[in-house]
PDB file of C-alpha atoms in Angstrom:
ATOM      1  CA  UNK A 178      66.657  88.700 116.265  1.00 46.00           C
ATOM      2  CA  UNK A 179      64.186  91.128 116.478  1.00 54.00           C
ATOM      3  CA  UNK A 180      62.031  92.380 119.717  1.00 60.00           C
ATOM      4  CA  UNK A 181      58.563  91.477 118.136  1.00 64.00           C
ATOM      5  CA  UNK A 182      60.119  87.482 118.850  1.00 80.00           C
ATOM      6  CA  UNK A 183      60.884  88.931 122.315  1.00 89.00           C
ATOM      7  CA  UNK A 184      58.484  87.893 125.457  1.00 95.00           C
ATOM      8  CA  UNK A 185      59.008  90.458 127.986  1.00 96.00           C
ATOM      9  CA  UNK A 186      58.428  89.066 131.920  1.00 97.00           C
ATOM     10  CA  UNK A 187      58.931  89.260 135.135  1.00 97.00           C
ATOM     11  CA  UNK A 188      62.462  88.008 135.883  1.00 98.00           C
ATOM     12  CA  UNK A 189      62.212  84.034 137.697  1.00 98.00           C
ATOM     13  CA  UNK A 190      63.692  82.198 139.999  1.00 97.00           C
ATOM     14  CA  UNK A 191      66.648  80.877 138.408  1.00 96.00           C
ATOM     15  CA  UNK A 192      66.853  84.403 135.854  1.00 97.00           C
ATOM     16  CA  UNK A 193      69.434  85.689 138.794  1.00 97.00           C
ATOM     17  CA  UNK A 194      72.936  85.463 137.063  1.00 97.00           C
ATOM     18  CA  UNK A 195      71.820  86.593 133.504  1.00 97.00           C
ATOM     19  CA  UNK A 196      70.052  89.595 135.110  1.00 97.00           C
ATOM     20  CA  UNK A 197      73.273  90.585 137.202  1.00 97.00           C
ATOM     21  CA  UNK A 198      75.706  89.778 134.143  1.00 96.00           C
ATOM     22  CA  UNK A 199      73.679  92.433 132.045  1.00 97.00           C
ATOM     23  CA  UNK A 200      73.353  94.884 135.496  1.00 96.00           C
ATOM     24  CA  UNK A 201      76.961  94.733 135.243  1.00 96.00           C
ATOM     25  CA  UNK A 202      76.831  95.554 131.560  1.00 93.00           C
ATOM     26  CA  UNK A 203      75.030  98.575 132.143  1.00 92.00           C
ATOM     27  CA  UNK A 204      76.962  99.845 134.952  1.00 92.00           C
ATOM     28  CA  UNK A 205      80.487  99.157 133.636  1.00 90.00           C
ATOM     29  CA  UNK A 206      81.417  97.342 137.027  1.00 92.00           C
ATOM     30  CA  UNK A 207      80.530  94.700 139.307  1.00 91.00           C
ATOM     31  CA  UNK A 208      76.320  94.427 139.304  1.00 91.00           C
ATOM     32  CA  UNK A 209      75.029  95.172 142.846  1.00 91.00           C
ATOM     33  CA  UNK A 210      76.011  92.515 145.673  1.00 92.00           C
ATOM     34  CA  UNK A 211      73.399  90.194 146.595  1.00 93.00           C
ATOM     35  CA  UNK A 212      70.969  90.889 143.460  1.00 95.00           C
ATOM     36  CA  UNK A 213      71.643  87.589 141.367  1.00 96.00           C
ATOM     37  CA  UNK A 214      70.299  85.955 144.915  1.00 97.00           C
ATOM     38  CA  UNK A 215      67.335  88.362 145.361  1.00 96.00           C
ATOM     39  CA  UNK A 216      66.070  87.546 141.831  1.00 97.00           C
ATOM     40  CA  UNK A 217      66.753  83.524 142.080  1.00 97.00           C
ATOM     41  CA  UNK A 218      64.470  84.184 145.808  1.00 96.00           C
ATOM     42  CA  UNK A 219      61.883  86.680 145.106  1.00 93.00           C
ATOM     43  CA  UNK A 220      61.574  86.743 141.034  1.00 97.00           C
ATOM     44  CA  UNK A 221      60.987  90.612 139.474  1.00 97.00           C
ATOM     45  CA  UNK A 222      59.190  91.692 142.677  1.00 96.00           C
ATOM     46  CA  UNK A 223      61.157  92.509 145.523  1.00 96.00           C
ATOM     47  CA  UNK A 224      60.226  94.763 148.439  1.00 95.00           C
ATOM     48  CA  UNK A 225      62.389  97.616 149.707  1.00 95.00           C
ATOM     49  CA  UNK A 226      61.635 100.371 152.030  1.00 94.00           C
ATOM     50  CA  UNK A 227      58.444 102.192 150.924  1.00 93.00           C
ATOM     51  CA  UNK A 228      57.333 100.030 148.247  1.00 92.00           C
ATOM     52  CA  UNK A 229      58.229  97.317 145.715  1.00 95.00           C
ATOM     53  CA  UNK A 230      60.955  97.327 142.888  1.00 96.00           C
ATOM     54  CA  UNK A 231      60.218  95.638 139.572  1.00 97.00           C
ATOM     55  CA  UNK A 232      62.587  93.898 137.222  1.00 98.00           C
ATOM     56  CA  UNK A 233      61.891  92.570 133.517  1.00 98.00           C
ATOM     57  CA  UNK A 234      63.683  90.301 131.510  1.00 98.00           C
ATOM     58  CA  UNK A 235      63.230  89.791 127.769  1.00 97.00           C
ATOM     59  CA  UNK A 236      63.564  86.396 126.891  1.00 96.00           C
ATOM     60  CA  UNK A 237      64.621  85.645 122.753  1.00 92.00           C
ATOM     61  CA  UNK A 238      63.297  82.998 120.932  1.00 89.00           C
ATOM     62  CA  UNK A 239      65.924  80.686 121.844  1.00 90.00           C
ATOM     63  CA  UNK A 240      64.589  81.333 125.274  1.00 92.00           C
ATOM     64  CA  UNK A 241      67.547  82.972 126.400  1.00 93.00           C
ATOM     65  CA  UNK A 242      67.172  85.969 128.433  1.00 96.00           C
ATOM     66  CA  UNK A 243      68.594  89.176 126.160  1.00 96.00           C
ATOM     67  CA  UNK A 244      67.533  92.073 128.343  1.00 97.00           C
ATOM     68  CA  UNK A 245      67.087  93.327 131.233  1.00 97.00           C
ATOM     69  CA  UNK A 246      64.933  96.795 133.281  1.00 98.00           C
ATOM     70  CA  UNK A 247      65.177  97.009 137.016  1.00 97.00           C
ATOM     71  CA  UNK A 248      62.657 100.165 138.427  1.00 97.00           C
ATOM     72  CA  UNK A 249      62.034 101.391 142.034  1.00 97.00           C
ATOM     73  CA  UNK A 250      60.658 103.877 143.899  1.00 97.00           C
ATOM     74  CA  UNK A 251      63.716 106.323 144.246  1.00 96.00           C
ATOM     75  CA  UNK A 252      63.836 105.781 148.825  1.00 96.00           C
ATOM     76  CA  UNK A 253      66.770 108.246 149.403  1.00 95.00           C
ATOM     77  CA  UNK A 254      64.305 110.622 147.986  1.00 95.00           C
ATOM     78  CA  UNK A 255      60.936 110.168 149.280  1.00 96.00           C
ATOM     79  CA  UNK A 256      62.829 109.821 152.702  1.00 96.00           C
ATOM     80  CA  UNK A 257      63.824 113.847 152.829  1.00 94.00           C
ATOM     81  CA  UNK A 258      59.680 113.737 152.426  1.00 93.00           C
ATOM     82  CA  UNK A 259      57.519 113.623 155.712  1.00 93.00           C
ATOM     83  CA  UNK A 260      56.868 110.173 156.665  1.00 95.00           C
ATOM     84  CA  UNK A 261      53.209 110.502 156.015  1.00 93.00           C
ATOM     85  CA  UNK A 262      53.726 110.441 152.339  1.00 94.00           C
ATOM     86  CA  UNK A 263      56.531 108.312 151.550  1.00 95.00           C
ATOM     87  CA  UNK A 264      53.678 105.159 150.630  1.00 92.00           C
ATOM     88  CA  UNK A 265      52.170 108.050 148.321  1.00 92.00           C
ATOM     89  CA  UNK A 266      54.883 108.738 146.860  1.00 95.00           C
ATOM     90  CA  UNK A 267      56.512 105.742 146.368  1.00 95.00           C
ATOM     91  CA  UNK A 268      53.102 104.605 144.033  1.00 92.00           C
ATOM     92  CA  UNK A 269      53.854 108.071 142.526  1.00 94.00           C
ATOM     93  CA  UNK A 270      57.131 107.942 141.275  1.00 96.00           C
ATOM     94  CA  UNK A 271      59.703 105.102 139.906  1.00 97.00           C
ATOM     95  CA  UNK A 272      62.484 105.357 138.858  1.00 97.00           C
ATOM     96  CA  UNK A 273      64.496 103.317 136.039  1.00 97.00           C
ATOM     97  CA  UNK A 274      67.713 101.937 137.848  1.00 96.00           C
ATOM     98  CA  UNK A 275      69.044 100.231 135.259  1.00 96.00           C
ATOM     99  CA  UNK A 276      68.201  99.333 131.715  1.00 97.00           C
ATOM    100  CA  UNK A 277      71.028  96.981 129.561  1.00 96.00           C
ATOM    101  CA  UNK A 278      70.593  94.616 126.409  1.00 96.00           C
ATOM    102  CA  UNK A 279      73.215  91.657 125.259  1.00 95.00           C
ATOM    103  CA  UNK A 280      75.691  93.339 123.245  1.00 92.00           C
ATOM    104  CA  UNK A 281      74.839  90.373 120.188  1.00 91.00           C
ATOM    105  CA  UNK A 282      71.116  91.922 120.038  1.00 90.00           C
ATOM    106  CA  UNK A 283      71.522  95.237 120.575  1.00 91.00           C
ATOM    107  CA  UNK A 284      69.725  98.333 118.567  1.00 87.00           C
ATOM    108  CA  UNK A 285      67.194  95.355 117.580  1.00 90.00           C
ATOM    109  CA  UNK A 286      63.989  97.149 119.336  1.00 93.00           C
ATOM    110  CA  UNK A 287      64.743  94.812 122.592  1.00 95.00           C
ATOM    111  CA  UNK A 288      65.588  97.937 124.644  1.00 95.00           C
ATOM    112  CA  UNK A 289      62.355  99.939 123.440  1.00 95.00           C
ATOM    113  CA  UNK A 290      60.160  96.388 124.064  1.00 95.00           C
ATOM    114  CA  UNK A 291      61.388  96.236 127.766  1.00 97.00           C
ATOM    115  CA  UNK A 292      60.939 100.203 128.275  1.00 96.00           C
ATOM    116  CA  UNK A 293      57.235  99.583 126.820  1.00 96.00           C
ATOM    117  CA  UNK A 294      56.245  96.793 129.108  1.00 96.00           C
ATOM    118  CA  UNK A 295      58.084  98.410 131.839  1.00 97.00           C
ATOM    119  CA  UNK A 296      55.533 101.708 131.638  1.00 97.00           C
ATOM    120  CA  UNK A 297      52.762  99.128 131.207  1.00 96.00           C
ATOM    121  CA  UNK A 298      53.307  97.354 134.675  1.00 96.00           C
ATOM    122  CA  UNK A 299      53.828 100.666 135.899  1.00 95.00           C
ATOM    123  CA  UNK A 300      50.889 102.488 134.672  1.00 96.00           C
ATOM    124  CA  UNK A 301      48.650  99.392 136.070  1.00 95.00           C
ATOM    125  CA  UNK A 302      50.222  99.829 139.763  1.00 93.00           C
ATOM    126  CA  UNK A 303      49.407 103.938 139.356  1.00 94.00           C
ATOM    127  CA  UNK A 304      52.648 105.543 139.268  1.00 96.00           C
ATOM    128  CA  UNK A 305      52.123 108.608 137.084  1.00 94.00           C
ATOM    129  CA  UNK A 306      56.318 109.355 136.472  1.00 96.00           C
ATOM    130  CA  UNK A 307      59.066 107.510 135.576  1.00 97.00           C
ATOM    131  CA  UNK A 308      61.669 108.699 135.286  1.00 97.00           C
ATOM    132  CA  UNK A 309      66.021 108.186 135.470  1.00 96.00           C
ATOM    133  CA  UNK A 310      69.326 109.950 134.640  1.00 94.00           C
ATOM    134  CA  UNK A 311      71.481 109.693 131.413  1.00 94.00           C
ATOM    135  CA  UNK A 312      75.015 110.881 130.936  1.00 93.00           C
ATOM    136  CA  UNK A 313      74.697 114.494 129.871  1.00 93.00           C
ATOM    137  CA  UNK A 314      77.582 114.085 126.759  1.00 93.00           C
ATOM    138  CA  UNK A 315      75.484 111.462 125.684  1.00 93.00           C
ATOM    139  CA  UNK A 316      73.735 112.687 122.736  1.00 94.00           C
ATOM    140  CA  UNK A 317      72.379 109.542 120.972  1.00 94.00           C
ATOM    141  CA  UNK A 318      70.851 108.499 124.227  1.00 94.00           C
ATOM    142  CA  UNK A 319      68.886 111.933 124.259  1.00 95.00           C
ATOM    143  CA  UNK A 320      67.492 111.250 120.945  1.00 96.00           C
ATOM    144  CA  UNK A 321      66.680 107.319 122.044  1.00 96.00           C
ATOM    145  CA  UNK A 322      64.932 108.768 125.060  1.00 96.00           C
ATOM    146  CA  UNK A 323      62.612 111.493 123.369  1.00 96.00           C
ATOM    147  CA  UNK A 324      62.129 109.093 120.560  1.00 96.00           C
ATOM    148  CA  UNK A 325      60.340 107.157 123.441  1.00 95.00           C
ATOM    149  CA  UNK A 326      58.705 110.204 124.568  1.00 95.00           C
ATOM    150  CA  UNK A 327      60.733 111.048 127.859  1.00 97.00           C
ATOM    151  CA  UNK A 328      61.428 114.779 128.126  1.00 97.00           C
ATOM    152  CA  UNK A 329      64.879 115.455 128.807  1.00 96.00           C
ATOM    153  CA  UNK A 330      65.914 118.204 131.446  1.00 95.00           C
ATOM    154  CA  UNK A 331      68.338 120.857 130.780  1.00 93.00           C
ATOM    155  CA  UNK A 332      71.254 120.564 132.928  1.00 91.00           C
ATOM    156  CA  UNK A 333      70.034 122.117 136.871  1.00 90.00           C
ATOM    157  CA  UNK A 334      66.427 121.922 135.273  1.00 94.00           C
ATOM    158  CA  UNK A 335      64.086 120.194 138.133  1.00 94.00           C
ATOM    159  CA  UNK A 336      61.150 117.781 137.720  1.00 95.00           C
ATOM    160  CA  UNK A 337      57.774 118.585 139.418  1.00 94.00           C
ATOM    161  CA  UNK A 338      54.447 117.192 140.104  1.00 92.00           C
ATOM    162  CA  UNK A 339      51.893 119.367 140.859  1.00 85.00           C
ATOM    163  CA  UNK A 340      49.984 117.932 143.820  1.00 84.00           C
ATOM    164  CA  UNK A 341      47.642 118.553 146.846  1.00 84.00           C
ATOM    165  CA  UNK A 342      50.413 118.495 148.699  1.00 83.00           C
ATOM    166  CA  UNK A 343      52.407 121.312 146.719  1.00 84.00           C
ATOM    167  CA  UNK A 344      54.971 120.671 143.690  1.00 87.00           C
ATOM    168  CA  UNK A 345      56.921 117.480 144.320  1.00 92.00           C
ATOM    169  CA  UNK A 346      59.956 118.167 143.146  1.00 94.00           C
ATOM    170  CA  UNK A 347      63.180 116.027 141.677  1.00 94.00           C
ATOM    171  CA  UNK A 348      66.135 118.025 141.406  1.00 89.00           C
ATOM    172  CA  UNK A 349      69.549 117.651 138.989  1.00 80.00           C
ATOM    173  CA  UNK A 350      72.321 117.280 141.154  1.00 75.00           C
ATOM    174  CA  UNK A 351      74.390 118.524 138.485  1.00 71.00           C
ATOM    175  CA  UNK A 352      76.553 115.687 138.643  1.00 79.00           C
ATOM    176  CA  UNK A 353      77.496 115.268 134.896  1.00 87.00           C
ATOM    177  CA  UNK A 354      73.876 113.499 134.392  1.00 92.00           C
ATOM    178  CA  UNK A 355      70.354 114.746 132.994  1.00 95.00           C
ATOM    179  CA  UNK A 356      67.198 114.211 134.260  1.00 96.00           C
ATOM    180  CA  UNK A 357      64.797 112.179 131.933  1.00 97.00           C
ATOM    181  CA  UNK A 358      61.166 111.750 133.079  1.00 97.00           C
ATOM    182  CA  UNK A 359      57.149 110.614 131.409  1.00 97.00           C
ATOM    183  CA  UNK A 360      53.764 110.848 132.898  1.00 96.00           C
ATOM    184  CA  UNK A 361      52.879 106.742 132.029  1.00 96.00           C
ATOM    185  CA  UNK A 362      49.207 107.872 133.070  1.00 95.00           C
ATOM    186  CA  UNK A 363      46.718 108.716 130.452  1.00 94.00           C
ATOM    187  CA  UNK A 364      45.646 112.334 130.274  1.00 93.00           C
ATOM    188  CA  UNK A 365      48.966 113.314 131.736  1.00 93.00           C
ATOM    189  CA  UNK A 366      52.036 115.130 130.080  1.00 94.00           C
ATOM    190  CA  UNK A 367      55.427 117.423 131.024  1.00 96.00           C
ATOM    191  CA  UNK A 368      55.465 120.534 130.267  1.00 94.00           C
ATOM    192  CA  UNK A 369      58.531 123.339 130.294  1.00 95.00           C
ATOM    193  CA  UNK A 370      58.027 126.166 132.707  1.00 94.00           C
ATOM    194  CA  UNK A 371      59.396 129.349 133.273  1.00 95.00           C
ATOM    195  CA  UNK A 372      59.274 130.345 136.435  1.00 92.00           C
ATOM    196  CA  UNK A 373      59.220 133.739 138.570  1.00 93.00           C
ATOM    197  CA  UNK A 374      63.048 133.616 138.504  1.00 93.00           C
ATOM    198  CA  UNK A 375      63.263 133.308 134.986  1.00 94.00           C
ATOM    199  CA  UNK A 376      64.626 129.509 135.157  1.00 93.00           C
ATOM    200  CA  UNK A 377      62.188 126.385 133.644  1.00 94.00           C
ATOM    201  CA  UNK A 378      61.220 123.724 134.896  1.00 95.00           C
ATOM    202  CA  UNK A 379      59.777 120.542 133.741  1.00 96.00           C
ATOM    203  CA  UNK A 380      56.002 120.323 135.420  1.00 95.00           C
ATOM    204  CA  UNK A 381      54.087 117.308 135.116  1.00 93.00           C
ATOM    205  CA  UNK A 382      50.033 117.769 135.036  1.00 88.00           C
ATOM    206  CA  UNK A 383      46.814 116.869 133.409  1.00 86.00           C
ATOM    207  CA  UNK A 384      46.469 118.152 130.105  1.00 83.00           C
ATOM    208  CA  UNK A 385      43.089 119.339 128.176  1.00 72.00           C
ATOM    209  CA  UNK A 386      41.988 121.089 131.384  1.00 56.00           C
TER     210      UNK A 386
END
């Protein structure tokens, strides 16, 4: 099977145990309490604090659903923010949660379909970055995510928006993970910085001028 027979959609009512079975996939342990039940009672759009999170199923053409991406705006973050931005920034930034494909239909273009349509949605509701973490040893996932055109941070190496309000900034925890990130809007890219101290950073902004 091959991801241009894949429909990619917002996950249904009744989508809730296939999308936790591959959440658990992708975490290696038990997929979030509760979420099988949020999806089977909300579908793909379900509102947290600050905003909405999306998830998108790709359905085969036995109408089975093969994939899944769950997004949000990243709350633990915008909340060290001052309460009169956290709306702003949670249209600003998303951040991709989790990301998993059957392990049958895997390196079959289903994981690059869902990634696609997941920028799309996003791109129509205005977020400029998404962005997510990957395991720093793992090198073929660095490749899959610049093949997709995500820059991928240097371990330490910070994210930042240049805004009115001053650079908004996501930082590595240095936690064994990388920091992956793309402007979705058009006219945007990342760039890698050097800054005063003589460390880089990557700095999102409007390109051509």
């Amino acid at each position: 099977m091959h991801a241009a027979t894949t429909v990619i959609r917002n996950a249904a009512p009744g989508d809730g145990a296939r999308v936790a079975a591959l959440a658990a996939l992708a975490l290696g342990a038990a997929a979030p309490e509760g979420l099988a039940a949020v999806i089977d009672t909300s579908g793909g759009r379900i509102q947290i604090p600050h905003g909405e999170a999306l998830c998108q199923v790709a359905v085969d053409a036995q109408g089975q659903v093969a994939g899944m991406v769950y997004s949000a705006p990243p709350v633990e973050w915008i909340e060290q923010h001052p309460a009169s931005l956290h709306r702003t920034l949670a249209r600003t930034f998303t951040k991709v949660e989790l990301l998993a494909v059957v392990e049958s239909q895997q390196h079959s273009g289903i994981g690059s379909a869902l990634l696609t349509g997941l920028e799309d949605a996003e791109r129509e509701r205005g977020v400029q970055i998404l962005f997510g973490d990957i395991r720093a040893e793992d090198r073929s996932m660095r490749r899959w995510c610049k093949k997709r055109g995500f820059a991928v941070a240097a371990p330490g190496e910070p994210v930042a928006l240049r805004s009115t309000w001053g650079p908004l900034t996501l930082v590595d925890g240095d936690d064994g993970y990388l920091l992956i990130a793309k402007a979705v809007q058009p006219g945007y890219g990342i760039e890698r910085v050097q800054l005063a101290d003589g460390s880089f950073c990557l700095v999102v902004e409007k390109q051509g001028g």
